[in-house]
mmCIF file of C-alpha atoms and ligand atoms in Angstrom:
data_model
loop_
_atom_site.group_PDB
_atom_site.id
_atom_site.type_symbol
_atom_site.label_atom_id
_atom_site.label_comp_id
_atom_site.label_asym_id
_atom_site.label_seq_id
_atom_site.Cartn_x
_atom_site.Cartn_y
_atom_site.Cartn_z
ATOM 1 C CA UNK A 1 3.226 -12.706 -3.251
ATOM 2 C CA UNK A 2 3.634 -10.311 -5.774
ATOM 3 C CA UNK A 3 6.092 -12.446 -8.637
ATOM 4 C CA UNK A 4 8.482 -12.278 -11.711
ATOM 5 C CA UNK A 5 6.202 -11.826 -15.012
ATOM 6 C CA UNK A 6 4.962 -15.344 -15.909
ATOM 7 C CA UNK A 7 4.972 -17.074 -12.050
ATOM 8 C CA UNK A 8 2.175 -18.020 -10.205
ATOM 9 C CA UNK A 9 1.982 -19.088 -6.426
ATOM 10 C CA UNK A 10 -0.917 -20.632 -4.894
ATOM 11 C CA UNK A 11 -2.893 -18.843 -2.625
ATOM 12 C CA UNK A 12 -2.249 -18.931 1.227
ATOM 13 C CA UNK A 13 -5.196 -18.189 2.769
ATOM 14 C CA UNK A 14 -6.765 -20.584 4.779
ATOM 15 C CA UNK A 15 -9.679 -22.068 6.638
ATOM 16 C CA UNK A 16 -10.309 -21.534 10.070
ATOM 17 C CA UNK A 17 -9.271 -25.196 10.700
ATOM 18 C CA UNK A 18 -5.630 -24.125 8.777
ATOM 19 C CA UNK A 19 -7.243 -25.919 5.729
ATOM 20 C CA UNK A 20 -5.635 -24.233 2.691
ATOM 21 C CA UNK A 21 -8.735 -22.857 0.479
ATOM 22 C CA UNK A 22 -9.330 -22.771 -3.084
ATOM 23 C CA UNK A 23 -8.655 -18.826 -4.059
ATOM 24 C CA UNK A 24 -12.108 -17.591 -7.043
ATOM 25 C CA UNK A 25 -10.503 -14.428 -7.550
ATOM 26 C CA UNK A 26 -8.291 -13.968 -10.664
ATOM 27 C CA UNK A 27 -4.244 -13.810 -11.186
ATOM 28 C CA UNK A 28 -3.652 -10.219 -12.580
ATOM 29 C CA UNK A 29 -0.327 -9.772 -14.825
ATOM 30 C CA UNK A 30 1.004 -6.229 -15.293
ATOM 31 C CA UNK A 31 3.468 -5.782 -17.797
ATOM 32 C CA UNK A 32 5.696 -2.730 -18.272
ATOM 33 C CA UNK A 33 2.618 -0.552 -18.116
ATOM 34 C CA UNK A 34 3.442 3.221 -18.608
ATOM 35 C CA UNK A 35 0.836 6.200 -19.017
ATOM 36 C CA UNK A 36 1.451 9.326 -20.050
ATOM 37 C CA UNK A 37 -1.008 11.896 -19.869
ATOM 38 C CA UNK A 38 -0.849 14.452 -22.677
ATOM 39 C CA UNK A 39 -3.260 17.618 -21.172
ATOM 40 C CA UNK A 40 -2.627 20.244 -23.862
ATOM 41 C CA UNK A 41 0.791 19.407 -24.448
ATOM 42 C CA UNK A 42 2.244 18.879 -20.926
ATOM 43 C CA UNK A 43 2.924 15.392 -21.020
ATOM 44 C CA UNK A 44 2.824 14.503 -17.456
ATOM 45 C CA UNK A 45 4.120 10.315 -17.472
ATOM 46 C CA UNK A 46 2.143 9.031 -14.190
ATOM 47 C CA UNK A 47 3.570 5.431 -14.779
ATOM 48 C CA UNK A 48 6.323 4.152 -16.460
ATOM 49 C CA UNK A 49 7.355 0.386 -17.075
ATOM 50 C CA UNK A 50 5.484 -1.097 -13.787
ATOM 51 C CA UNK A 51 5.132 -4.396 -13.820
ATOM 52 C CA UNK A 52 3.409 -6.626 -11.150
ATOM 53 C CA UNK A 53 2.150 -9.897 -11.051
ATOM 54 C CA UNK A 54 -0.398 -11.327 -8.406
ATOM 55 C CA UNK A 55 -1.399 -14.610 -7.497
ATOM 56 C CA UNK A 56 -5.245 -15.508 -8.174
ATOM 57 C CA UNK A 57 -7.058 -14.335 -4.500
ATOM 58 C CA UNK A 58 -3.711 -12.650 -3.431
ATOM 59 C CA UNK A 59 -4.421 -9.578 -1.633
ATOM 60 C CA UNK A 60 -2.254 -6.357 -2.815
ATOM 61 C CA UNK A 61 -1.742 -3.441 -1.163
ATOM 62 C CA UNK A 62 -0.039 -0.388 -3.941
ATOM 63 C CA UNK A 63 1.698 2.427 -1.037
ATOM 64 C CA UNK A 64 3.601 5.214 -2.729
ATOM 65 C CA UNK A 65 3.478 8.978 -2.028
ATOM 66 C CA UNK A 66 0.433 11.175 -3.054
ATOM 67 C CA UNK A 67 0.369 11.982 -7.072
ATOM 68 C CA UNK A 68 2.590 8.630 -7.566
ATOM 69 C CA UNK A 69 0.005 6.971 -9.902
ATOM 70 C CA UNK A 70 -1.721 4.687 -7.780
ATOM 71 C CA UNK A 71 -5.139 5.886 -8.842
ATOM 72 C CA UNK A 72 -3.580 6.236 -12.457
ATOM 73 C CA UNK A 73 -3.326 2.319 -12.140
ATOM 74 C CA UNK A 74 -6.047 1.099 -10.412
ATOM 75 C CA UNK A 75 -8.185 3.035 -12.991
ATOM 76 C CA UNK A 76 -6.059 1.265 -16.205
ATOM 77 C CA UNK A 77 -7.454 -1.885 -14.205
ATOM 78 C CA UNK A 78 -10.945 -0.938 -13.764
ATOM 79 C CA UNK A 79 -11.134 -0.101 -17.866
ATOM 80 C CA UNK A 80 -11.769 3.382 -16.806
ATOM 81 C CA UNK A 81 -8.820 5.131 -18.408
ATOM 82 C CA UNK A 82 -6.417 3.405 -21.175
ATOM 83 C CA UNK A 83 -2.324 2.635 -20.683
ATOM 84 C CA UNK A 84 0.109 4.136 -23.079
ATOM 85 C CA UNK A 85 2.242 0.977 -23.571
ATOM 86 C CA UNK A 86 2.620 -2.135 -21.988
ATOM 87 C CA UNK A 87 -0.139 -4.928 -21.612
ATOM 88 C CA UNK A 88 -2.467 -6.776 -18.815
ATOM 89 C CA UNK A 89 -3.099 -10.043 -18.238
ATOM 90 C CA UNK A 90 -6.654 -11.465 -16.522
ATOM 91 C CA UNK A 91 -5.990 -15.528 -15.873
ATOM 92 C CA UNK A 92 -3.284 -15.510 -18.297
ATOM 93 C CA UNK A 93 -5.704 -13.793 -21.252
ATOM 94 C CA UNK A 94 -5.429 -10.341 -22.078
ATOM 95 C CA UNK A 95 -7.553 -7.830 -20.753
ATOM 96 C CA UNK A 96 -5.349 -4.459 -21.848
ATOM 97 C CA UNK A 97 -3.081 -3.155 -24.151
ATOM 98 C CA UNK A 98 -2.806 -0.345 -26.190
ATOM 99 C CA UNK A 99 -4.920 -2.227 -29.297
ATOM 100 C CA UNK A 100 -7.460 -3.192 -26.937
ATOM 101 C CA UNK A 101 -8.360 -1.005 -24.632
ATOM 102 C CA UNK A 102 -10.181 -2.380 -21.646
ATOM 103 C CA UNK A 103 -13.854 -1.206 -21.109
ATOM 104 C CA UNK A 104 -14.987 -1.126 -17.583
ATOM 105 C CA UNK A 105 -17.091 -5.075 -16.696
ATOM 106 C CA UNK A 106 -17.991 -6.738 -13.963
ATOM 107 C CA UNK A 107 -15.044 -8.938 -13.382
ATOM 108 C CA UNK A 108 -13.096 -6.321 -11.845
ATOM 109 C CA UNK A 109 -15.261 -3.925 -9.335
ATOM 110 C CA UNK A 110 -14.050 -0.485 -7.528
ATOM 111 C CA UNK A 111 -14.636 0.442 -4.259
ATOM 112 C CA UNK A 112 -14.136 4.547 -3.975
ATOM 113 C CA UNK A 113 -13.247 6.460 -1.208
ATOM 114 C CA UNK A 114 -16.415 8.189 -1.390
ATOM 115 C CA UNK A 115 -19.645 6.049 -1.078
ATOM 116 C CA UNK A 116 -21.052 5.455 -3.755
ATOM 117 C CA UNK A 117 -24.562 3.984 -3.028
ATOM 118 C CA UNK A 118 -27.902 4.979 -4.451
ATOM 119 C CA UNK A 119 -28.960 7.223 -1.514
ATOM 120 C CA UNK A 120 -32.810 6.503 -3.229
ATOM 121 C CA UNK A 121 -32.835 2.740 -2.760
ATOM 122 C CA UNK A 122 -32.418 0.744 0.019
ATOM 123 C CA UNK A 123 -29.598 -1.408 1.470
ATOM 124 C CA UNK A 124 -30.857 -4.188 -0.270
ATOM 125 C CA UNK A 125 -32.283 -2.667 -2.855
ATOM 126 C CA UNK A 126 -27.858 -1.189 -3.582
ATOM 127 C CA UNK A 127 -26.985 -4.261 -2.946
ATOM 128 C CA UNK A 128 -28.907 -6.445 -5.684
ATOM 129 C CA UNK A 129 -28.641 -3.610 -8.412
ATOM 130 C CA UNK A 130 -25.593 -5.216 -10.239
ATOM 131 C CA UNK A 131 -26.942 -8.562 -10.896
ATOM 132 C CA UNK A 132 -29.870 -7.325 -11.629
ATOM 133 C CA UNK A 133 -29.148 -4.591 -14.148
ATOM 134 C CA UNK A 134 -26.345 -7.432 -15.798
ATOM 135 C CA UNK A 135 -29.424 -9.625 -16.206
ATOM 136 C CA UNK A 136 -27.064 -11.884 -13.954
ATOM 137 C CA UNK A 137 -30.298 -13.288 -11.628
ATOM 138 C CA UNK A 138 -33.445 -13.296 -11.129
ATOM 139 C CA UNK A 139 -34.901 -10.948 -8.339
ATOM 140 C CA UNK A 140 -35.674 -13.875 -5.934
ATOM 141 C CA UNK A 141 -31.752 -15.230 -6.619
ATOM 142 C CA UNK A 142 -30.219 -11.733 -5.994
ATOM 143 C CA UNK A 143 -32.656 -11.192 -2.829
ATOM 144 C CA UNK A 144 -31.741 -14.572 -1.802
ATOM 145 C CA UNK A 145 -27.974 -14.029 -2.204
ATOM 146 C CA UNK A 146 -27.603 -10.384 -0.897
ATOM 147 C CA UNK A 147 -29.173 -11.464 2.292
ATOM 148 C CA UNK A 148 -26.585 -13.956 2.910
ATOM 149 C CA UNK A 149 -23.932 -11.543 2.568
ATOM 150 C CA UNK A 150 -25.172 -8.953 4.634
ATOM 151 C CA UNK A 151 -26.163 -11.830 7.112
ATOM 152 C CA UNK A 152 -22.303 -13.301 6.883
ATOM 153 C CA UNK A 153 -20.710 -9.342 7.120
ATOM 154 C CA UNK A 154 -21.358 -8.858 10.603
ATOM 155 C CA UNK A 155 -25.522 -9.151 10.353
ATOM 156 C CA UNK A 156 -25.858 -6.241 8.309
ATOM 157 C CA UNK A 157 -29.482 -7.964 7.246
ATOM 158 C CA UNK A 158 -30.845 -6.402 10.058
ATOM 159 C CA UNK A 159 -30.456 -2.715 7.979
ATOM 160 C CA UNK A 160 -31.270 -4.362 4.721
ATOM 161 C CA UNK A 161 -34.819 -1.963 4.670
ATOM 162 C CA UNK A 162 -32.562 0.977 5.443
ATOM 163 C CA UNK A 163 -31.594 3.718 3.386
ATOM 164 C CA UNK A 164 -27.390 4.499 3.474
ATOM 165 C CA UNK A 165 -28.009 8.027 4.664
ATOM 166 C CA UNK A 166 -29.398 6.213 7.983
ATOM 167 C CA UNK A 167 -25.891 3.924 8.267
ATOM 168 C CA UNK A 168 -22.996 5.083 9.909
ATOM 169 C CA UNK A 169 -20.190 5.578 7.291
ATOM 170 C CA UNK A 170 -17.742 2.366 8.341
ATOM 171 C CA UNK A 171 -21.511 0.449 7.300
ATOM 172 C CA UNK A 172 -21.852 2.217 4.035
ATOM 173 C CA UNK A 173 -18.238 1.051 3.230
ATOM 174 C CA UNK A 174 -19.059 -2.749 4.028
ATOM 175 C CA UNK A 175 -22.662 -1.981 2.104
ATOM 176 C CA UNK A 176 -20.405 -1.124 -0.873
ATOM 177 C CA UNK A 177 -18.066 -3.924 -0.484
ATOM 178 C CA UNK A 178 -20.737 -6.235 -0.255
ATOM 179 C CA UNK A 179 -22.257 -5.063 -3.658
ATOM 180 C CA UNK A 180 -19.207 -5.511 -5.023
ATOM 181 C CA UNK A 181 -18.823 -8.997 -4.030
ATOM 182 C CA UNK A 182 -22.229 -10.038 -5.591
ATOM 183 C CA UNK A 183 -20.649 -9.411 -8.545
ATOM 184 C CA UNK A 184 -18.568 -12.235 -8.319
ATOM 185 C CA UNK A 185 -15.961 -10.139 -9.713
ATOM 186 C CA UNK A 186 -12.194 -11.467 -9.809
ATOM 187 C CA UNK A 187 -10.325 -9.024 -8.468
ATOM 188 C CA UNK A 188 -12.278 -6.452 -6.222
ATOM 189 C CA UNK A 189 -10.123 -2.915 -6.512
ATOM 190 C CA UNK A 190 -10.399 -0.967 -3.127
ATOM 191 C CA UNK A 191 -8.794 3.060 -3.961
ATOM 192 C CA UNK A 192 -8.418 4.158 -0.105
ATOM 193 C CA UNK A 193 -11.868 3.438 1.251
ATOM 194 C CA UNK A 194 -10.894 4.180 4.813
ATOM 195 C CA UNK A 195 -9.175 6.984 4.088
ATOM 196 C CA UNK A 196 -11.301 9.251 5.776
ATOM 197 C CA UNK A 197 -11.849 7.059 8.800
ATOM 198 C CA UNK A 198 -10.889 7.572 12.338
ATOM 199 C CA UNK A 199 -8.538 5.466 13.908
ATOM 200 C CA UNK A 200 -10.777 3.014 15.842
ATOM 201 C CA UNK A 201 -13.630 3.071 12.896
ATOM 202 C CA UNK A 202 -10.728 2.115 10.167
ATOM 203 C CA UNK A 203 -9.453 -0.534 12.940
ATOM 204 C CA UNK A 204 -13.277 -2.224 13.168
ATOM 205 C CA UNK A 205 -12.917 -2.022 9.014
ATOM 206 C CA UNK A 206 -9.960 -4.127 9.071
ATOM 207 C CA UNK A 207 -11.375 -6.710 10.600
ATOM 208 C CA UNK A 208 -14.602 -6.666 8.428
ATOM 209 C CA UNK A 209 -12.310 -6.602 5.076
ATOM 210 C CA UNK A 210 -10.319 -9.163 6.609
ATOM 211 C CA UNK A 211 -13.437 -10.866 7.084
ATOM 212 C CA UNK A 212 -14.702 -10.597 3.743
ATOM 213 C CA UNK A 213 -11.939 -11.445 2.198
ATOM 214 C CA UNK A 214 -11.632 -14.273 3.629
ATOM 215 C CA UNK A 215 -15.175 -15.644 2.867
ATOM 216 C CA UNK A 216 -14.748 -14.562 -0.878
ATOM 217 C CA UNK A 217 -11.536 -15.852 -1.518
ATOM 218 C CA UNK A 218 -11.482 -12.481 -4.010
ATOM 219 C CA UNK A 219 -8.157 -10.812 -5.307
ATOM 220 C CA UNK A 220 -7.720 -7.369 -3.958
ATOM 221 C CA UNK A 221 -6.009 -4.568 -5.154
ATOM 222 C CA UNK A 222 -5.549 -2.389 -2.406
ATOM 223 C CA UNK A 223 -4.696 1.524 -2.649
ATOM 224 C CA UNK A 224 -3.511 3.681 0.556
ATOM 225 C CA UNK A 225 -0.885 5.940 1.273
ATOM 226 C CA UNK A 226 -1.315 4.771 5.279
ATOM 227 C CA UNK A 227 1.666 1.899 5.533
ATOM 228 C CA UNK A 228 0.580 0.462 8.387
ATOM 229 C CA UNK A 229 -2.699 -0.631 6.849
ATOM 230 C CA UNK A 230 -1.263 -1.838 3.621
ATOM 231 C CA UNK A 231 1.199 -4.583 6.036
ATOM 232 C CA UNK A 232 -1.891 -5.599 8.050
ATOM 233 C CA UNK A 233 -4.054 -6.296 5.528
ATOM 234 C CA UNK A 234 -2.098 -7.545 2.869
ATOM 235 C CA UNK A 235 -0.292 -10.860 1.698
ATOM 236 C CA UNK A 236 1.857 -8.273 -0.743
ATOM 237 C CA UNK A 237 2.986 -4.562 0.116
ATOM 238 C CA UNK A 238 4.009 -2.582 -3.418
ATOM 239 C CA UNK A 239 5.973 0.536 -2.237
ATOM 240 C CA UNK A 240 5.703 2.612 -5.352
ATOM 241 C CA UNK A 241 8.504 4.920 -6.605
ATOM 242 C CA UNK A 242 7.683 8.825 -7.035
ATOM 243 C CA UNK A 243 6.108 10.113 -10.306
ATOM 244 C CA UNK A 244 6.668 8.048 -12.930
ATOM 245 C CA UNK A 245 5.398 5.560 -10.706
ATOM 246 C CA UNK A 246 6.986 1.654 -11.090
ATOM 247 C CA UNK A 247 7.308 -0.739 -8.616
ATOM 248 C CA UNK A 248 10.227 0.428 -6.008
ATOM 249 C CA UNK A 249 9.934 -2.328 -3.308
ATOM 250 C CA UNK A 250 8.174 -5.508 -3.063
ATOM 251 C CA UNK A 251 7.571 -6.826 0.653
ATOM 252 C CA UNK A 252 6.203 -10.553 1.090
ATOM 253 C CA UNK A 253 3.718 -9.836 4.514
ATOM 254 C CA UNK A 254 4.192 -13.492 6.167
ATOM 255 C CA UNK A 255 2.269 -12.692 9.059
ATOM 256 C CA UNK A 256 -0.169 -15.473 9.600
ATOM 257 C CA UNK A 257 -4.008 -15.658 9.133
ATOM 258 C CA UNK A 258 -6.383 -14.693 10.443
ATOM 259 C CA UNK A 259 -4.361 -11.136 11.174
ATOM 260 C CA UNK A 260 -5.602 -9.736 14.509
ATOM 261 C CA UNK A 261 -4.387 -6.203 15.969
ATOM 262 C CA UNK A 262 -2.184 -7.645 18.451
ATOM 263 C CA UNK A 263 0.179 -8.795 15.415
ATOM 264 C CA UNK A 264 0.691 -4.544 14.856
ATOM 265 C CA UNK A 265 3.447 -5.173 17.359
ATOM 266 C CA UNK A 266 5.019 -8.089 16.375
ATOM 267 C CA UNK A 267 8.864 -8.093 15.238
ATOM 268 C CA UNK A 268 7.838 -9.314 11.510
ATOM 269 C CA UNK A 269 5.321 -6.784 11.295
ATOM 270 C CA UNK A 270 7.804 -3.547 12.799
ATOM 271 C CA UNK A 271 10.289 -4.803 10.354
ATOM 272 C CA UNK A 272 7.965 -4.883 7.531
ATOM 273 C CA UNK A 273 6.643 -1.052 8.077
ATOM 274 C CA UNK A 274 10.390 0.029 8.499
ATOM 275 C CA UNK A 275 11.275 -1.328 5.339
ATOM 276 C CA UNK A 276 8.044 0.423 3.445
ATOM 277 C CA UNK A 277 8.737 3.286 5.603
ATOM 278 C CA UNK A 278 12.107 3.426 4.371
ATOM 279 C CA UNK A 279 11.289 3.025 0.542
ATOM 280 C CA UNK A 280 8.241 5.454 0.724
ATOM 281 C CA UNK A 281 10.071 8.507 2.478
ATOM 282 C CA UNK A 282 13.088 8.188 0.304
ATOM 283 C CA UNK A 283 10.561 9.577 -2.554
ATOM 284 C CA UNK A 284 8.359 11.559 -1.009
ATOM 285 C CA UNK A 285 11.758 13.341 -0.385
ATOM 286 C CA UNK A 286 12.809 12.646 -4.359
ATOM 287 C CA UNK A 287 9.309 14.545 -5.101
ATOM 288 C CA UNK A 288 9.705 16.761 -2.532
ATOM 289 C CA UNK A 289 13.206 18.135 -4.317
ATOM 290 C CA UNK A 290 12.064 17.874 -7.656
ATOM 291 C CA UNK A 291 8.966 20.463 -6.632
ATOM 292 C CA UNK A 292 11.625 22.077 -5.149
ATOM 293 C CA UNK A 293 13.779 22.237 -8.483
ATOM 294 C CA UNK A 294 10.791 22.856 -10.602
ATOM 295 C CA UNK A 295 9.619 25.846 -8.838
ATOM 296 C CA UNK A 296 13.512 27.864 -8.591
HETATM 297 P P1 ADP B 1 -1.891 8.829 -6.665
HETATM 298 O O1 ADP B 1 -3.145 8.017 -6.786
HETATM 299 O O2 ADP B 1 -0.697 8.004 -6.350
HETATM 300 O O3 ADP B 1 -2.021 9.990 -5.730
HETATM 301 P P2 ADP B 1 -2.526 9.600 -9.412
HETATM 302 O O4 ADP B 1 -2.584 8.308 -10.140
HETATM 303 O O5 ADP B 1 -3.812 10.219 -9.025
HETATM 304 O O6 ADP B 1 -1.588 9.449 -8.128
HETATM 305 O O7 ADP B 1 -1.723 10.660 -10.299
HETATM 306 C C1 ADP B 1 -0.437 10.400 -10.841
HETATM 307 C C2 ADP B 1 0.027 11.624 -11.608
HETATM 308 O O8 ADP B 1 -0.754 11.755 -12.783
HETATM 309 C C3 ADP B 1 -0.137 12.920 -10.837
HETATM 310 O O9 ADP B 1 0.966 13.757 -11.138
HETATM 311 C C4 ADP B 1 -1.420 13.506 -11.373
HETATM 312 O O10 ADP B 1 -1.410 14.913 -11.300
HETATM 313 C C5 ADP B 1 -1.387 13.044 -12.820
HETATM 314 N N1 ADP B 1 -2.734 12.856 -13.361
HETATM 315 C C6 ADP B 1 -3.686 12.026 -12.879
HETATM 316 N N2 ADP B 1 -4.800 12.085 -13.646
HETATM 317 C C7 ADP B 1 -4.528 12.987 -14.631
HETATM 318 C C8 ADP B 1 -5.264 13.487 -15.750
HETATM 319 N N3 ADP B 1 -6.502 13.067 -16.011
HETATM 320 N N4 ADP B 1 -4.661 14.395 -16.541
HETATM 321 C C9 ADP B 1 -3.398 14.818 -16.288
HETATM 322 N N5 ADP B 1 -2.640 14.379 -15.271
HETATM 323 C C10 ADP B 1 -3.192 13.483 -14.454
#
C-alpha cells in the first residue's frame, strides 16, 4: 500500500499456487509535489504538497473529482510536463525535481484514454514499434516477444495481421497495453482507459488488466474518476482532495487475488467504496461551492 515517505512494503501479489512473486516494476516516491500553472498570469495551482509513495509492482488507483489534477500528475510522471516544487523518486534515485526536469523514457509508459495505435501498421507491427525504434531488439526478438504477449492476453495472436481499425475498441485497449508492456517499463501509467466503455466491455477489461498485471508484475498508476473500478482493481485507492489536489484519503484494498466480480459485493469491498465515496463527494461539493463563490 501506498506508505509514509521513505517505507517500502513488499509486493502482495501472488502466484496462482498463493506463491508470493517477485514484483519488476519500480517503487515510485512522490514528495510534496505542487504545480502551478501560470497561463498569462492566472496562476491556477493544480497540485499542492502531494506526496505518495508506492511499493515496487503495487498497483495505484488516483480517484478525485474532475479538474483535481490527476492528469496534472500522471503527466509530471510520464516527463511530459515539469512540477513546480517538490521531487520524485524512481527505485530510490531521482527522476524529478525542479533542477532536473524529467524527459519522457521508456521506463514509465502511458496508456491514454484515446487509442493511440498507428492505424497504418498492423497489430504486430504497433506492438514491436517501441523496441524497435529504442534499438532495444532485433526484429526477430521483438516478433518473437510480441507474439507471446498477444498469445498470453487472451490469444490476441490470432489478430496480430490486423489493422486496429478492424478490432473492437476493449481489443485496441489491450493492443495498447500490450505495447506498453514490451517496453519493460517500471511503472505502466493507465489515465482512464475505460472511460468510455460500457459497463459489460469495461467489466471484460478488468479482468484482462487484472490479467496482465499479474503476468508483468508491473507498477500501475491508475487514473479514474469511477470508484468502483479504482477498489477492484487496485492494491491502493488515493482519493484526491479538490483543486489543489494532495492526497485526501488513503484506502489499503485487502481484497484477495486473483479479484473476480463476485468480490463487488463483498462487505470489505462495500466498505471500501463508502469510504472513497465519502472522501470524493465531500469535494466535489467543496468545488462545487467554490464555483459557486467564484461566479457571485
Ligand atoms: P483531472 O485529471 O483530475 O481532471 P487535471 O490534472 O486535468 O485534472 O487539471 C487540474 C487543474 O489544472 C484543472 O483546474 C485544470 O483546468 C488545470 N490545468 C490542467 N492543465 C492546464 C494547463 N496546461 N494550463 C492551465 N491549467 C491547466
Amino acid at each position: 500500500m501506498a506508505l509514509p515517505a521513505g517505507e517500502q512494503v513488499a509486493p502482495r501479489e501472488c502466484d496462482r499456487n498463493g506463491t508470493a512473486m517477485a514484483a519488476v516494476g519500480g517503487g515510485v516516491s512522490i514528495r510534496k509535489v505542487s504545480k502551478v500553472y501560470d497561463p498569462e498570469g492566472a496562476r491556477v495551482v493544480a497540485l499542492y504538497e502531494c506526496s505518495v509513495e508506492i511499493a515496487p509492482g503495487e498497483f495505484v488507483a488516483l480517484v478525485g473529482p474532475s479538474g483535481c489534477g490527476k492528469s496534472t500528475l500522471l503527466n509530471i510522471l510520464a516527463g511530459f510536463d515539469t512540477l513546480t516544487s517538490g521531487e520524485i523518486y524512481l527505485n530510490g534515485k531521482l527522476l524529478a525535481s525542479v533542477n532536473r526536469p524529467l524527459q519522457p523514457g521508456p521506463d514509465r509508459v502511458v496508456v491514454f484514454q484515446h487509442g493511440a495505435l498507428f492505424p497504418w501498421k498492423t497489430v504486430l507491427e504497433n506492438v514491436m514499434y517501441g523496441p524497435l525504434r529504442q534499438k532495444a531488439m532485433t526484429a526477430e526478438e521483438a516478433e518473437k516477444k510480441a507474439i507471446d504477449l498477444l498469445q498470453r492476453c487472451g490469444g490476441l495472436d490470432r489478430v496480430a495481421t490486423s489493422y486496429p481499425t478492424e478490432l473492437s475498441s476493449g481489443m485496441q485497449r489491450r493492443v495498447e497495453i500490450i505495447r506498453a508492456l514490451m517496453n519493460e517499463p517500471q511503472v505502466l501509467l493507465l489515465d482512464e482507459p475505460f472511460r468510455a466503455m460500457d459497463t459489460v466491455s469495461k467489466t471484460t477489461m478488468h479482468q484482462h488488466l487484472l490479467e496482465m498485471y499479474r503476468m508483468s508484475r508491473r507498477t500501475i498508476v491508475f487514473i479514474t474518476h469511477d470508484l468502483e473500478e479504482a477498489i477492484y482493481l487496485a492494491d491502493t485507492a488515493i482519493v484526491m482532495t479538490t483543486r489543489p489536489g494532495t492526497v485526501k484519503k488513503t484506502l489499503a484494498v485487502n481484497l484477495p487475488r486473483p479479484r473476480i466480480p463476485e468480490m463487488m459485493s463483498s462487505r470489505e469491498y462495500l466498505d471500501l467504496k463508502r469510504q472513497a465515496a465519502e472522501g470524493v463527494h465531500e469535494e466535489a461539493r467543496k468545488a462545487f461551492e467554490r464555483g459557486e463563490r467564484e461566479q457571485a
